[in-house]
CSV table of C-alpha atoms and ligand atoms in Angstrom, one decimal:
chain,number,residue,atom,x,y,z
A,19,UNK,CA,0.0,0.0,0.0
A,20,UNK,CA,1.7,3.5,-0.8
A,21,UNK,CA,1.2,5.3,2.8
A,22,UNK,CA,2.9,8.5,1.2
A,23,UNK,CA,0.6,11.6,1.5
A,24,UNK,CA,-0.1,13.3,-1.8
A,25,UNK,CA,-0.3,16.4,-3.6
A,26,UNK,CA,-3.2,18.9,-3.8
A,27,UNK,CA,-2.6,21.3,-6.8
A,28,UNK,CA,-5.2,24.2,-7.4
A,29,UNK,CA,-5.4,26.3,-10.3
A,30,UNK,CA,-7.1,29.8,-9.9
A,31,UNK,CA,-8.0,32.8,-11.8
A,32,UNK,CA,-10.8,35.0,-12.9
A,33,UNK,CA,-13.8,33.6,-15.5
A,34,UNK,CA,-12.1,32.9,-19.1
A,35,UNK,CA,-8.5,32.9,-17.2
A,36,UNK,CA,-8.3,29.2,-18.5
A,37,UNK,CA,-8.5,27.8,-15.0
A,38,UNK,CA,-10.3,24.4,-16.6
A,39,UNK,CA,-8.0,24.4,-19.7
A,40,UNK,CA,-5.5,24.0,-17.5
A,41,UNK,CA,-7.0,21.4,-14.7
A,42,UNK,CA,-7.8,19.3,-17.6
A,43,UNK,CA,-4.3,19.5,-19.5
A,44,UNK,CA,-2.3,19.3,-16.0
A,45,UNK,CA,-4.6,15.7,-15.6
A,46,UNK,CA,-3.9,14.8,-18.9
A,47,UNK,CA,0.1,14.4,-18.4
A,48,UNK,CA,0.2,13.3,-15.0
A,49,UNK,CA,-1.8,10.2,-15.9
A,50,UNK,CA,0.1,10.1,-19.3
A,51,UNK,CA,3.4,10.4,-17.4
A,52,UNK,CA,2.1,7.6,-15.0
A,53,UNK,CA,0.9,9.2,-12.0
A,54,UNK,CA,-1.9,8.7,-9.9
A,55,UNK,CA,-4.2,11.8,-10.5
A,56,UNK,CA,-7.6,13.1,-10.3
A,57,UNK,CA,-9.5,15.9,-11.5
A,58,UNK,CA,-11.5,18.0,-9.4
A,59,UNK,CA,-13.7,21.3,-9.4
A,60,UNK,CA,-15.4,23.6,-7.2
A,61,UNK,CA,-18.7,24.4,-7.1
A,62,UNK,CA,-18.7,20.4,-6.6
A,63,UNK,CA,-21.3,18.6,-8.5
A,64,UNK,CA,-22.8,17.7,-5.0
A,65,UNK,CA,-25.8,18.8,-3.3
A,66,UNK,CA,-24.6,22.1,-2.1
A,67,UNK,CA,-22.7,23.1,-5.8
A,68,UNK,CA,-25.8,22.3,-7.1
A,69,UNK,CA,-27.5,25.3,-4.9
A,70,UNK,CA,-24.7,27.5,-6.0
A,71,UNK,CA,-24.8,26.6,-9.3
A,72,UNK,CA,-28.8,27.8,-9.8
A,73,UNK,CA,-27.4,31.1,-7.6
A,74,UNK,CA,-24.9,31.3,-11.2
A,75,UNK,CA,-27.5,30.8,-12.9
A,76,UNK,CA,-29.7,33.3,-11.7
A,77,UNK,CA,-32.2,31.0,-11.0
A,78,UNK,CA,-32.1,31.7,-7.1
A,79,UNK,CA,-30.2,35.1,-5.2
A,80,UNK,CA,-28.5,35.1,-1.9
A,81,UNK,CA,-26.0,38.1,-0.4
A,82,UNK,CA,-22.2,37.3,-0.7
A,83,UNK,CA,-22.2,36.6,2.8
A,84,UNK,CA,-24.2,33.5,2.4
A,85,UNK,CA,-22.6,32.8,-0.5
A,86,UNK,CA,-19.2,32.8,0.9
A,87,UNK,CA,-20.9,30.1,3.7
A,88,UNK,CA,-22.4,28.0,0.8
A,89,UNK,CA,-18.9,27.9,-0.8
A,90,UNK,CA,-17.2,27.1,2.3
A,91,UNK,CA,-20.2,24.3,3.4
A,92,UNK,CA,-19.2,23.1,-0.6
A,93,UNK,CA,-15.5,22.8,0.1
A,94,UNK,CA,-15.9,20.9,3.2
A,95,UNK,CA,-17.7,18.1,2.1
A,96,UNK,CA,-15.4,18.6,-1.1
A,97,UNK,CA,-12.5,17.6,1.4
A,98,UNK,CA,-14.0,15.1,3.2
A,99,UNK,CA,-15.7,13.5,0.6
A,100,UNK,CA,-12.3,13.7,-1.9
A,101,UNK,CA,-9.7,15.7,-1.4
A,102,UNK,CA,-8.7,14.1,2.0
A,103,UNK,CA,-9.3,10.3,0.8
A,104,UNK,CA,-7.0,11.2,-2.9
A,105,UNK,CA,-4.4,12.6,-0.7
A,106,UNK,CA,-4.3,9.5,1.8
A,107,UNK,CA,-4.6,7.1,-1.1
A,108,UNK,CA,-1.1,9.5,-2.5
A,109,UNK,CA,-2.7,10.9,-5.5
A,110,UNK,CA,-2.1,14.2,-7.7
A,111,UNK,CA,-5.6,15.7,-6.9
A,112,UNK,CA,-5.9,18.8,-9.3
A,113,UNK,CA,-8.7,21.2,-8.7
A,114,UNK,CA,-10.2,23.6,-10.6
A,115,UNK,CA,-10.5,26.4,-7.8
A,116,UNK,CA,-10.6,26.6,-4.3
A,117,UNK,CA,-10.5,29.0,-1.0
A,118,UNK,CA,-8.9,31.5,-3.3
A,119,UNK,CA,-11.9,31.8,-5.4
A,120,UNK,CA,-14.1,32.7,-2.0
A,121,UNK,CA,-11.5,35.4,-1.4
A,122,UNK,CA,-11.5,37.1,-4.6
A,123,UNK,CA,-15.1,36.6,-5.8
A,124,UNK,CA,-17.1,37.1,-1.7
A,125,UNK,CA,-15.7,39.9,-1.1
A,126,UNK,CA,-17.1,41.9,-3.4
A,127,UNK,CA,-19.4,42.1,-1.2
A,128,UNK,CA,-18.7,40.5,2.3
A,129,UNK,CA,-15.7,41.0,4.6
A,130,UNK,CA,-12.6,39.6,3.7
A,131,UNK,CA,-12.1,38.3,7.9
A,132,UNK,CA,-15.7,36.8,7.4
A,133,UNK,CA,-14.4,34.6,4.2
A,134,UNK,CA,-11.0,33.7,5.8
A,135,UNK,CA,-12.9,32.6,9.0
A,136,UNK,CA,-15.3,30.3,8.0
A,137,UNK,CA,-12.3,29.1,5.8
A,138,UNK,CA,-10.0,28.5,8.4
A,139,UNK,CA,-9.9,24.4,9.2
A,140,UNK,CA,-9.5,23.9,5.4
A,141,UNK,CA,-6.8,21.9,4.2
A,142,UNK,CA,-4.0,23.8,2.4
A,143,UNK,CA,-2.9,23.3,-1.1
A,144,UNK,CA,0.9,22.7,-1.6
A,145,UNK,CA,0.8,24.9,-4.8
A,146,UNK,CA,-1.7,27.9,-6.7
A,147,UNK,CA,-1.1,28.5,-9.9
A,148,UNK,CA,-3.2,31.8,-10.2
A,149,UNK,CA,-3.8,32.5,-13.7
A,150,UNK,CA,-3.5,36.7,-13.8
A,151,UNK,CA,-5.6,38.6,-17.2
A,152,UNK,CA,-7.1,41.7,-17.8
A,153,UNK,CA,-10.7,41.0,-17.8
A,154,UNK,CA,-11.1,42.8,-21.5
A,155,UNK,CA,-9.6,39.4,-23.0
A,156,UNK,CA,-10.9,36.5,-20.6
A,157,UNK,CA,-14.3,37.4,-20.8
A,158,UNK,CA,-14.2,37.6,-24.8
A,159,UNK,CA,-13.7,33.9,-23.7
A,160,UNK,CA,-16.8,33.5,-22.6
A,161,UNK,CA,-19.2,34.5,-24.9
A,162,UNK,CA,-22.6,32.6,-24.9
A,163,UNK,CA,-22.2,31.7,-21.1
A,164,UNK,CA,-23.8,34.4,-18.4
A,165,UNK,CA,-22.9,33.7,-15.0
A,166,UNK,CA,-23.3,35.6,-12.2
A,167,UNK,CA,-19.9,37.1,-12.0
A,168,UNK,CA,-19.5,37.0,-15.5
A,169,UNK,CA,-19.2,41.1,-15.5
A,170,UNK,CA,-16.8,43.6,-16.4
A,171,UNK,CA,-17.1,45.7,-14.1
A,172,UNK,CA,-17.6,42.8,-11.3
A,173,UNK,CA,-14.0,41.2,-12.9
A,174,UNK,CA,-12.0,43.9,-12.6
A,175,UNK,CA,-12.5,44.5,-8.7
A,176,UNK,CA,-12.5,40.1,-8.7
A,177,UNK,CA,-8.7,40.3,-10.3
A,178,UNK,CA,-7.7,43.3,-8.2
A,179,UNK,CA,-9.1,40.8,-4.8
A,180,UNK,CA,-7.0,37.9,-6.4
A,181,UNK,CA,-4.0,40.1,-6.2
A,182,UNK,CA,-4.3,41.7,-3.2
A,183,UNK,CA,-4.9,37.5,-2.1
A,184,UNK,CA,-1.3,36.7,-3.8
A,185,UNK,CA,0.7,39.7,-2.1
A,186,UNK,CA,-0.7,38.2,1.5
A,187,UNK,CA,-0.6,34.3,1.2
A,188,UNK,CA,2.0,34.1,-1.7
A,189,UNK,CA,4.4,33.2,0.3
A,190,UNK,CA,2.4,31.1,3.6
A,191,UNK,CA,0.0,29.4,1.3
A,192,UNK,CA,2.5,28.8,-2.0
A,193,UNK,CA,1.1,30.8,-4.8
A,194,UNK,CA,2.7,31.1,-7.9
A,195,UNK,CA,1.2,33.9,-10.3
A,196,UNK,CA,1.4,33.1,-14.4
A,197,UNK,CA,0.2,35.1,-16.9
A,198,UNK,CA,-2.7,34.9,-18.7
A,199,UNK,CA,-1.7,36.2,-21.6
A,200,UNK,CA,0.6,33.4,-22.7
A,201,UNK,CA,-0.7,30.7,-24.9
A,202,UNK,CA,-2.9,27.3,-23.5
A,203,UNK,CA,0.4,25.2,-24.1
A,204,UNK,CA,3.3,27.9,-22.8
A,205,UNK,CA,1.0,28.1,-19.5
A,206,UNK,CA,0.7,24.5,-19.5
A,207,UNK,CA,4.6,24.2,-19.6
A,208,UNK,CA,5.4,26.8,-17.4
A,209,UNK,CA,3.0,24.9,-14.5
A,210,UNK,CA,4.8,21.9,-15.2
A,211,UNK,CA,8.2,23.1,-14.8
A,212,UNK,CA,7.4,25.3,-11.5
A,213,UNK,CA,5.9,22.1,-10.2
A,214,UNK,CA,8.8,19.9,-10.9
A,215,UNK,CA,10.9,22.8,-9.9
A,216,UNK,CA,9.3,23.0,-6.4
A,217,UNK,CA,9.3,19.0,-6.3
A,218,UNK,CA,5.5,18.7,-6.2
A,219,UNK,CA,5.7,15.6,-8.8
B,310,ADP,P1,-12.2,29.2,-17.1
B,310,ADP,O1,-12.4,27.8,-16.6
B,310,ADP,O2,-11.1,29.9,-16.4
B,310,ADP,O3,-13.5,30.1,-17.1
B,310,ADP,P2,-11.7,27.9,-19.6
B,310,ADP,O4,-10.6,27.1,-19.3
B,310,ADP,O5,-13.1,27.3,-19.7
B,310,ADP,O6,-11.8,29.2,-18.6
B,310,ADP,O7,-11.4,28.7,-21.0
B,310,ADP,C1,-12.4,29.5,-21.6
B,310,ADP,C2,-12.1,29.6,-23.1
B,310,ADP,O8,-10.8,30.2,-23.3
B,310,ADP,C3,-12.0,28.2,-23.8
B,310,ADP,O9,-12.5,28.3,-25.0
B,310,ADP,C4,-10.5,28.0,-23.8
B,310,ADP,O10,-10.1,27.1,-24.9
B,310,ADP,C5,-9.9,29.4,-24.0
B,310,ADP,N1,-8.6,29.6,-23.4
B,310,ADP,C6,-8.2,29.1,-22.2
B,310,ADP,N2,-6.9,29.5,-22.0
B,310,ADP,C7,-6.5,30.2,-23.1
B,310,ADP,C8,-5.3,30.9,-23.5
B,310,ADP,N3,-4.2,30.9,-22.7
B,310,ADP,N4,-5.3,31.6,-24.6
B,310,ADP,C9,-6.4,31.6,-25.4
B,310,ADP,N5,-7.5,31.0,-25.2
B,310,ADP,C10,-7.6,30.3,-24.0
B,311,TYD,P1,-17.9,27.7,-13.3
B,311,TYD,O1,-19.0,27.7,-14.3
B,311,TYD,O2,-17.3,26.5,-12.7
B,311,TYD,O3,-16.7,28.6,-13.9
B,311,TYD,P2,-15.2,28.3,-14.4
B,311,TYD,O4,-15.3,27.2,-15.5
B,311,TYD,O5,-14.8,29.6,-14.9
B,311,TYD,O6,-14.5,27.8,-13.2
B,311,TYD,O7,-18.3,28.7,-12.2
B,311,TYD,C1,-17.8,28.9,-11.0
B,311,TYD,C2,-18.1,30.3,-10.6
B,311,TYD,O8,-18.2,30.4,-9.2
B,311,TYD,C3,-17.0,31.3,-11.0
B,311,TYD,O9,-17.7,32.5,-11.5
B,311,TYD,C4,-16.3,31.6,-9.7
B,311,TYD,C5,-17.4,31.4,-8.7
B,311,TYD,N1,-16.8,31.0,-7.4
B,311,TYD,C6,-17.0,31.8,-6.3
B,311,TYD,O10,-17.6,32.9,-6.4
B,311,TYD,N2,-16.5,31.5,-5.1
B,311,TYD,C7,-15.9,30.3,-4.8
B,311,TYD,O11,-15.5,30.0,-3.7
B,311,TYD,C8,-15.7,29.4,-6.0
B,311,TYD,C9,-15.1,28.1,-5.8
B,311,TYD,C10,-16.2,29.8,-7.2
């Protein structure tokens, strides 16, 4: 039985970033490259995502505060249900956002000590990759899809809360910031080699 713990990657960034491009290509070559590795996402597709997802949706409305507390219930039962068995088990468990998103999306409109309270028993990821854009081009991404937060305006002050995030936990919490910018496969790359770099696989 392999009783070595394993490694919890999360990949972050505002809508159209590429945040599930990447999940799915980091996946992709782990498994191809022979490790152990699974692919998750938050919202989960679980009970409680399910109430966040009609929130998206706009088929239902709650303030950010309760949102923030729906996210966090979410990433609980995430962990326990997943994330802690994968990393017991010594998988690769990639996930397509996590406690960063709550910090940069709920406090638009809640307090930032209110989101990093209710968040604070959650396991920590050994590496973020936050993917960093200018709004203008991500959400060009996205057209045909209209999510909640899927705003300009709203975007803007989300990236500006996912900096401030990285100049505060970069160093405790292990994030590393890429750009945006750069093609699917040079951001791909570039997450490989930091990850190898750091000795994370
Ligand atoms: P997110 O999950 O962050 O909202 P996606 O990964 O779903 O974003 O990507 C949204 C769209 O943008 C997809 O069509 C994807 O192919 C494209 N895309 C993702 N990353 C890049 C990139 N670096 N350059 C150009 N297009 C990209
Ligand atoms: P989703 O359709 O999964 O978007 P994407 O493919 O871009 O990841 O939608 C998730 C949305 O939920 C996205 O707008 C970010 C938001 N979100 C929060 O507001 N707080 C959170 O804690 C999480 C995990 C996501």
């Amino acid at each position: 039985m392999n009783t070595t713990r394993g490694k919890f990657i999360v990949i972050e960034g505002i809508d159209g970033s590429g945040t599930t491009t990447q999940a799915n290509r980091l996946v992709e070559y782990l498994r191809t490259n022979g490790k152990n590795s699974i692919l998750t996402a938050e919202p989960t597709s679980g009970e409680i995502g399910r109430l966040i997802r009609k929130f998206l949706l706009h088929e239902i409305h709650f303030d950010e505060k309760t949102m923030a507390l729906l996210f966090a219930a979410d990433r609980t039962d995430h962990i326990e249900k997943t994330i802690n068995p994968s990393l017991e088990k010594g998988e690769i468990i990639v996930t397509d956002r996590y406690y960063l998103s709550s910090l940069a999306y709920q406090s638009t409109g809640a307090e930032t000590t209110f989101i990093e309270n209710v968040n604070f028993y959650h396991v920590l990821p050994d590496i973020t990759f936050l993917i960093d854009i200018d709004p203008e081009i991500s959400l060009k991404r996205k057209t045909g899809s209209n999510e909640f937060y899927e705003k300009l305006e709203l975007q803007n002050k989300i990236r500006k809360n996912y900096l401030w995030a990285y100049e505060k936990y970069k160093d405790n919490h292990r994030i590393v910031l890429m750009d945006g910018e750069l093609s699917i496969e040079e951001i791909h790359r570039e997450i490989i080699r930091v990850s190898q770099s750091l000795m994370i696989f």
